[in-house]
mmCIF file of C-alpha atoms in Angstrom:
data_model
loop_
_atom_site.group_PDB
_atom_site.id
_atom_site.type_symbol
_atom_site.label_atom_id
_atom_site.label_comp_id
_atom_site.label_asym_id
_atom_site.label_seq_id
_atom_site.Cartn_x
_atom_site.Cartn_y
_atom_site.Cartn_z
ATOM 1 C CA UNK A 1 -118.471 216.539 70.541
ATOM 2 C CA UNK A 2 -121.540 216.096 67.984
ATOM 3 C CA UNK A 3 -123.457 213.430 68.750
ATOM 4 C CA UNK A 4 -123.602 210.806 65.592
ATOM 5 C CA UNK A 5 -127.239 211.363 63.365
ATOM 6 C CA UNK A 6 -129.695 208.753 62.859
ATOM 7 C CA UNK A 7 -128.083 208.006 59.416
ATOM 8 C CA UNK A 8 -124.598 207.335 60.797
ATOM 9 C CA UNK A 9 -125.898 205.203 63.825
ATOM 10 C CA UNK A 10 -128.160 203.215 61.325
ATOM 11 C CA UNK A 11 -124.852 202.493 59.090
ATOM 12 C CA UNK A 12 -122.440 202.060 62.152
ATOM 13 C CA UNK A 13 -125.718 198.984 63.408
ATOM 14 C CA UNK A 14 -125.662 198.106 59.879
ATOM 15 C CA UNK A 15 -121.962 197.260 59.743
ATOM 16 C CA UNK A 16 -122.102 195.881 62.982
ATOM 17 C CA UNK A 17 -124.332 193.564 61.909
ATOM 18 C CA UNK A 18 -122.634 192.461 59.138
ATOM 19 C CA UNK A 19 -119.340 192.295 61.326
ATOM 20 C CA UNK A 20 -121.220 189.692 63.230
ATOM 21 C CA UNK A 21 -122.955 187.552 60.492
ATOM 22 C CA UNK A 22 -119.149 187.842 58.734
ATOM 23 C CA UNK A 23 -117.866 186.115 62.439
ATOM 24 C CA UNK A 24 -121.042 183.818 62.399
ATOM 25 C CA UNK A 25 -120.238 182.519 59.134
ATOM 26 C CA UNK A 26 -116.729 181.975 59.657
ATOM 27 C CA UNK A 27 -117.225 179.775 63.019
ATOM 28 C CA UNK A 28 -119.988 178.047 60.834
ATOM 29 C CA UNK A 29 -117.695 177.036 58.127
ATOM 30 C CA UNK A 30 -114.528 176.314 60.582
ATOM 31 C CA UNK A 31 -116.816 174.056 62.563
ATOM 32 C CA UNK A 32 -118.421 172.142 59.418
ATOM 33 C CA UNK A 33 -114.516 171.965 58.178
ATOM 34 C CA UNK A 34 -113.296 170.228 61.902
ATOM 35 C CA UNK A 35 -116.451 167.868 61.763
ATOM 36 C CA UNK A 36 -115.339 166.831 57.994
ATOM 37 C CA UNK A 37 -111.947 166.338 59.355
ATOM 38 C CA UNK A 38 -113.176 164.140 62.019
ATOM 39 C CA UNK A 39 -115.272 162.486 59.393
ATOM 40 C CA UNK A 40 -112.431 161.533 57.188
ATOM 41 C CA UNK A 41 -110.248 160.320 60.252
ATOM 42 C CA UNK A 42 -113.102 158.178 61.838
ATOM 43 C CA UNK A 43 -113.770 156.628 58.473
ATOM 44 C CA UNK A 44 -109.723 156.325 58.145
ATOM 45 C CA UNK A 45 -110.074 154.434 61.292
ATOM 46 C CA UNK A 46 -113.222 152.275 60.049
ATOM 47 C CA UNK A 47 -111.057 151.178 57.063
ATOM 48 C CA UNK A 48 -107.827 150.511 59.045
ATOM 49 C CA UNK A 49 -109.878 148.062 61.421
ATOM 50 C CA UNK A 50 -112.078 146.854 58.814
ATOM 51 C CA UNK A 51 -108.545 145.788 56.965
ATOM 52 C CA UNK A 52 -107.525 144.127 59.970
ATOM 53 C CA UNK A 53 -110.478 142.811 60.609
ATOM 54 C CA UNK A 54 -110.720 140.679 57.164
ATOM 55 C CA UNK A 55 -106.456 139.957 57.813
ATOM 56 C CA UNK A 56 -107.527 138.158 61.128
ATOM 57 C CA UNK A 57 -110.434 136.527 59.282
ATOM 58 C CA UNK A 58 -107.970 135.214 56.208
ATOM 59 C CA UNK A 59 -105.165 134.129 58.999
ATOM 60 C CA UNK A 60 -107.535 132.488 60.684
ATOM 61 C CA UNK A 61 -109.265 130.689 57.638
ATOM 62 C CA UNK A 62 -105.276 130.202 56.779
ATOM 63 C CA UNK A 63 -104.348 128.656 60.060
ATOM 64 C CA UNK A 64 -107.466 126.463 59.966
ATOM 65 C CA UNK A 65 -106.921 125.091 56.502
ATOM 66 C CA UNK A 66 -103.170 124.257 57.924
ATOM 67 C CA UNK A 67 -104.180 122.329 60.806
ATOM 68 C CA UNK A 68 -107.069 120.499 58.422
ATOM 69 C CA UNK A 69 -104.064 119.553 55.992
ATOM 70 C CA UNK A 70 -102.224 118.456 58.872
ATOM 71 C CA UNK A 71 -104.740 116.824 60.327
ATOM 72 C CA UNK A 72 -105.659 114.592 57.246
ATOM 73 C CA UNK A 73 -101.651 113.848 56.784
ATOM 74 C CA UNK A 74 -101.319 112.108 59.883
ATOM 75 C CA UNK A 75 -104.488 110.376 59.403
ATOM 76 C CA UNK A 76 -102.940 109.112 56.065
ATOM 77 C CA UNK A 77 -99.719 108.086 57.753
ATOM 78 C CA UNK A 78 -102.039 106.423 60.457
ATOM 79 C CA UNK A 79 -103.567 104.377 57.659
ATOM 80 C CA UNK A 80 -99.768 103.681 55.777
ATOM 81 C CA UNK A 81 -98.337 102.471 59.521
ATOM 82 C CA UNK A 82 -101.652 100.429 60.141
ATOM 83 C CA UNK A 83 -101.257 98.876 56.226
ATOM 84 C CA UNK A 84 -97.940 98.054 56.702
ATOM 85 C CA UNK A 85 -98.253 96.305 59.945
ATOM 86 C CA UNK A 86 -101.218 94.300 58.183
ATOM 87 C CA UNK A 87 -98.356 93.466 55.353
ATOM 88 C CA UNK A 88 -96.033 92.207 57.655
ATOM 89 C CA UNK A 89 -98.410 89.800 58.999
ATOM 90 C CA UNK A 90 -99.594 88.476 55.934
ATOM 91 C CA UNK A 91 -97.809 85.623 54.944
ATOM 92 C CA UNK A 92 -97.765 84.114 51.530
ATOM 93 C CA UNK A 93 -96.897 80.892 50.435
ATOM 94 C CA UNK A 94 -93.344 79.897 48.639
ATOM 95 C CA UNK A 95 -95.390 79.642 45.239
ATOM 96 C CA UNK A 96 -97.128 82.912 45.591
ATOM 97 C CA UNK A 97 -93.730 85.338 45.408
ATOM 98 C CA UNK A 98 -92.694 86.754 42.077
ATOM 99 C CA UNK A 99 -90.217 84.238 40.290
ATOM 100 C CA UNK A 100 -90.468 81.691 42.550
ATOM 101 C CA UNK A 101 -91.207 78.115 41.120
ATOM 102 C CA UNK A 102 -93.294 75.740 42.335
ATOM 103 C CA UNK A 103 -92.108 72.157 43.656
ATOM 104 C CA UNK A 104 -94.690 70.447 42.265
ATOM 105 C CA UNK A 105 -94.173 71.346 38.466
ATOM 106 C CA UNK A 106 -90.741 71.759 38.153
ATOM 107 C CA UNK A 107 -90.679 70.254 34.533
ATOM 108 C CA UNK A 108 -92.144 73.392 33.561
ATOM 109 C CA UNK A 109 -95.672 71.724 31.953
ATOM 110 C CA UNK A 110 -98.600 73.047 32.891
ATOM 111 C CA UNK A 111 -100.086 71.791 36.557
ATOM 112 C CA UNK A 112 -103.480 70.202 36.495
ATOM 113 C CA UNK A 113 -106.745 72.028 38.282
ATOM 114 C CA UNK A 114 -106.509 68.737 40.990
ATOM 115 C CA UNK A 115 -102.742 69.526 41.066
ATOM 116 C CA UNK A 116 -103.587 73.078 42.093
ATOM 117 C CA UNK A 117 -106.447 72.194 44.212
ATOM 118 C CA UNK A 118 -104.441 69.469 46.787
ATOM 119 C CA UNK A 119 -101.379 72.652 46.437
ATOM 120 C CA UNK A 120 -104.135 74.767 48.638
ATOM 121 C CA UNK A 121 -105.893 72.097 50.429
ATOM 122 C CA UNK A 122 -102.114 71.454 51.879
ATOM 123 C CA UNK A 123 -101.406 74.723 52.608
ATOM 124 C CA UNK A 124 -104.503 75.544 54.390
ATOM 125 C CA UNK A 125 -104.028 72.427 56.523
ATOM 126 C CA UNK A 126 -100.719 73.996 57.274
ATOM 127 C CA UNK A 127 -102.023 77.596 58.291
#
């Protein structure tokens, strides 16, 4: 066997070495190509709770407005109940209803201020 000359063993290093910085590359570029992909996913993920995030946020805002809507509608009906009972106990003399005439001027002339005046004195005597 003849033994390889300086020449050939420089090439044969030579192409060795370029074998290797070929290799060295490649895992380089593979690895910068996995970290992108983990990149993209984690931001993917960032998003998808960020989305969720604000959707619990607007339910929440939602479901708050609701229970101050409610919250004020049972206050009103509260008020209508308590204005209603105050109606009921309110009582109004004969004269004072719609249509109704009063005893005193049934002639249909008009009733004198003293007229008027002795009308309420009587009827707060009465109450």
């Amino acid at each position: 066997m003849q033994r390889p000359t300086a020449s050939e063993l420089h090439q044969q290093a030579w192409e060795q070495e370029e074998q290797r910085r070929r290799r060295a590359n490649a895992e380089r570029i593979a690895q910068a190509e996995e970290e992108a992909v983990a990149a993209a996913a984690a931001a993917a993920e960032a998003e998808v709770v960020a989305a969720s995030i604000k959707l619990s946020a607007a339910a929440r805002r939602q479901q708050e407005e609701a229970q101050r809507l409610l919250q004020q509608q049972k206050a009103r009906e509260a008020a209508m109940r308590e204005a209603a009972a105050n109606l009921a106990d309110l009582k109004l003399p004969p004269t004072a209803r719609w249509g109704a005439v009063s005893s005193s001027n049934v002639g249909g002339a008009p009733t004198s201020m003293a007229d008027i005046f002795a009308s309420q004195m009587q009827e707060e005597e009465v109450n």
